[in-house]
């Protein structure tokens, strides 16, 4: 009995060595996994830097026509982020087509109406088709609103009326969010992209080791060997999962390495991910990498051809990520610990916490990982039964 067990173990080791060798010899699949794994961390770092730099340096340019009739406006509107240029003349459409974001024209009777406490006219010209028009308009409205309140208060004081009578209360907004909370909002898309990396990095390998081998007739030769079906599926799953897991580890490492170059401090976010956190994220994704690999293999085996397998798996890799992003955008409450037992959802929640340095519950992580591994075992057994069908090799 012991000799049979050792012989079976040697056969499994030889089969696993063969699958690993074929997987890591495929340079095309390896380069695809590496390039995609490094692509999205660079994109996130670049977009974050561009966003912060743009908002920090962006200045609204305002052309003020008829400024001599309202010198108060020119002095009060001028600020570090609002550049006011007083022009004697100009056509609003031409000015907006040039270097100006907004054009504010003072009415001809502004001075007399202002002195007589009537409502003088201001005309704001804006090009709504411009990308910066909405932000510039809101900026100017805020400046004009504060100036309007100042003038109204001075008029009340001149007549012996306390301005507080028109303001029964004063609202002060106090932000109680923590750096980790703000980091969770900014990095909310990162867990979904890390999970997407698992699908993309293992896609080419899973198709080649299943539908590809079937078209090359090497799968038939493999099935003629005295090997249990579960060993064949398990060896292919481990080899495919190794490629997907490598992609995820590269993405995590690149993301954490690029964090010091990202302007997180300007957004009030502290980098809290440590080396231990990176290792933990890799271990958290390992059961999911196995589950993704075995599902991809089973779908590729039941496909009609190599191209059909590529099409099906391309759709598969978008569906879970779309679901996770929909959960984030709809703000579905996942506070119930049972959600962490669901594959994909659990890994997403753990990665979110680890990226900003929050603690995760070890029992829940172990329970969720065990749930994913249980699905892997069931999928391997299901695949072993599928290998016994004669129609599998005739699916070409």
Coordinates of C-alpha atoms in Angstrom, one line a residue, residues 80-232:
X80 CA -4.3 82.9 -6.1
X81 CA -6.6 80.5 -8.1
X82 CA -8.6 83.2 -9.9
X83 CA -6.8 85.5 -12.3
X84 CA -8.9 88.5 -13.2
X85 CA -7.9 90.6 -16.3
X86 CA -9.8 93.9 -16.7
X87 CA -10.4 94.6 -20.4
X88 CA -11.8 97.7 -21.9
X89 CA -13.4 95.9 -24.8
X90 CA -13.7 92.4 -26.2
X91 CA -16.2 90.0 -27.7
X92 CA -17.2 87.2 -25.1
X93 CA -17.2 84.4 -27.7
X94 CA -13.8 85.3 -29.0
X95 CA -12.4 85.7 -25.5
X96 CA -13.7 82.2 -24.5
X97 CA -12.2 80.7 -27.6
X98 CA -8.9 82.2 -26.5
X99 CA -7.1 82.0 -23.2
X100 CA -10.1 82.7 -20.8
X101 CA -12.3 80.3 -19.0
X102 CA -15.0 82.8 -18.2
X103 CA -16.1 86.3 -19.2
X104 CA -17.9 88.5 -16.7
X105 CA -19.5 91.7 -18.2
X106 CA -20.6 94.5 -15.9
X107 CA -23.9 96.2 -16.9
X108 CA -23.8 99.8 -18.2
X109 CA -25.9 101.1 -15.2
X110 CA -24.1 99.0 -12.6
X111 CA -22.6 102.1 -10.7
X112 CA -25.8 104.0 -10.5
X113 CA -27.9 101.0 -9.6
X114 CA -25.4 100.0 -6.9
X115 CA -25.4 103.5 -5.3
X116 CA -29.3 103.6 -5.4
X117 CA -29.5 100.2 -3.8
X118 CA -31.1 98.6 -6.9
X119 CA -30.1 95.3 -8.3
X120 CA -27.3 95.9 -10.9
X121 CA -26.8 93.4 -13.7
X122 CA -23.8 91.1 -14.2
X123 CA -23.5 88.9 -17.3
X124 CA -21.5 85.7 -17.1
X125 CA -20.5 84.1 -20.4
X126 CA -19.4 80.5 -20.3
X127 CA -18.7 77.8 -22.9
X128 CA -20.4 74.7 -21.5
X129 CA -18.6 72.5 -24.1
X130 CA -15.2 73.2 -22.5
X131 CA -14.0 70.7 -20.0
X132 CA -13.0 73.2 -17.3
X133 CA -16.1 75.4 -17.7
X134 CA -18.1 73.8 -14.9
X135 CA -15.3 74.0 -12.4
X136 CA -14.5 77.6 -13.3
X137 CA -18.1 78.6 -13.0
X138 CA -18.5 77.1 -9.6
X139 CA -15.3 78.8 -8.5
X140 CA -16.6 82.2 -9.6
X141 CA -20.0 81.7 -8.1
X142 CA -18.4 80.9 -4.7
X143 CA -16.3 84.1 -4.9
X144 CA -19.3 86.2 -5.9
X145 CA -21.4 84.7 -3.2
X146 CA -19.0 85.5 -0.4
X147 CA -18.6 89.1 -1.8
X148 CA -22.4 89.5 -2.0
X149 CA -22.7 88.4 1.7
X150 CA -20.0 90.9 2.6
X151 CA -21.8 93.8 0.9
X152 CA -25.1 92.8 2.3
X153 CA -23.7 92.8 5.8
X154 CA -22.0 96.2 5.4
X155 CA -25.3 97.7 4.2
X156 CA -27.2 96.3 7.3
X157 CA -24.5 97.6 9.6
X158 CA -24.8 101.1 8.0
X159 CA -28.5 101.1 8.9
X160 CA -28.0 99.9 12.4
X161 CA -29.2 96.3 11.8
X162 CA -27.1 93.4 13.1
X163 CA -26.2 91.1 10.2
X164 CA -26.7 88.1 12.5
X165 CA -30.5 88.6 12.2
X166 CA -30.3 87.3 8.7
X167 CA -28.1 84.3 9.8
X168 CA -30.0 82.4 12.5
X169 CA -27.2 79.8 12.6
X170 CA -23.7 79.2 11.2
X171 CA -22.8 75.8 9.9
X172 CA -19.2 74.6 10.3
X173 CA -18.2 71.4 8.5
X174 CA -15.7 69.3 10.4
X175 CA -14.2 66.3 8.6
X176 CA -13.7 63.4 11.0
X177 CA -12.4 61.0 8.4
X178 CA -9.1 59.3 9.1
X179 CA -6.1 59.0 6.6
X180 CA -6.9 55.3 6.2
X181 CA -10.5 56.2 5.3
X182 CA -9.5 58.7 2.7
X183 CA -7.0 56.2 1.4
X184 CA -9.7 53.6 1.1
X185 CA -11.7 56.0 -1.2
X186 CA -8.8 56.8 -3.4
X187 CA -7.5 53.2 -3.6
X188 CA -11.0 51.6 -3.9
X189 CA -10.3 50.5 -7.5
X190 CA -7.0 48.8 -6.7
X191 CA -8.4 45.5 -5.2
X192 CA -10.6 45.0 -8.3
X193 CA -7.6 45.6 -10.6
X194 CA -5.5 43.2 -8.5
X195 CA -8.2 40.5 -8.9
X196 CA -8.4 41.3 -12.6
X197 CA -4.6 40.7 -12.8
X198 CA -5.2 37.1 -11.7
X199 CA -7.6 36.5 -14.6
X200 CA -5.5 38.2 -17.3
X201 CA -2.2 36.8 -16.2
X202 CA -3.4 33.2 -16.3
X203 CA -5.7 33.5 -19.3
X204 CA -3.2 32.5 -22.0
X205 CA -1.8 29.6 -20.0
X206 CA -5.2 28.2 -19.1
X207 CA -6.3 28.2 -22.7
X208 CA -3.1 26.7 -24.0
X209 CA -3.0 23.9 -21.4
X210 CA -6.6 22.8 -22.1
X211 CA -8.1 23.7 -25.5
X212 CA -4.6 24.2 -27.0
X213 CA -3.5 20.7 -25.9
X214 CA -6.7 19.2 -27.2
X215 CA -6.2 20.8 -30.7
X216 CA -2.5 19.6 -30.7
X217 CA -3.8 16.1 -29.7
X218 CA -1.3 16.1 -26.8
X219 CA -4.2 15.9 -24.3
X220 CA -5.3 12.6 -25.7
X221 CA -1.8 11.2 -25.2
X222 CA -1.9 12.5 -21.6
X223 CA -5.2 10.8 -20.9
X224 CA -3.9 7.5 -22.2
X225 CA -1.4 7.4 -19.3
X226 CA -2.3 5.6 -16.1
X227 CA -3.1 8.8 -14.2
X228 CA -6.3 9.6 -12.3
X229 CA -8.3 12.5 -13.8
X230 CA -8.1 14.6 -10.6
X231 CA -4.3 14.5 -10.8
X232 CA -4.3 15.9 -14.4

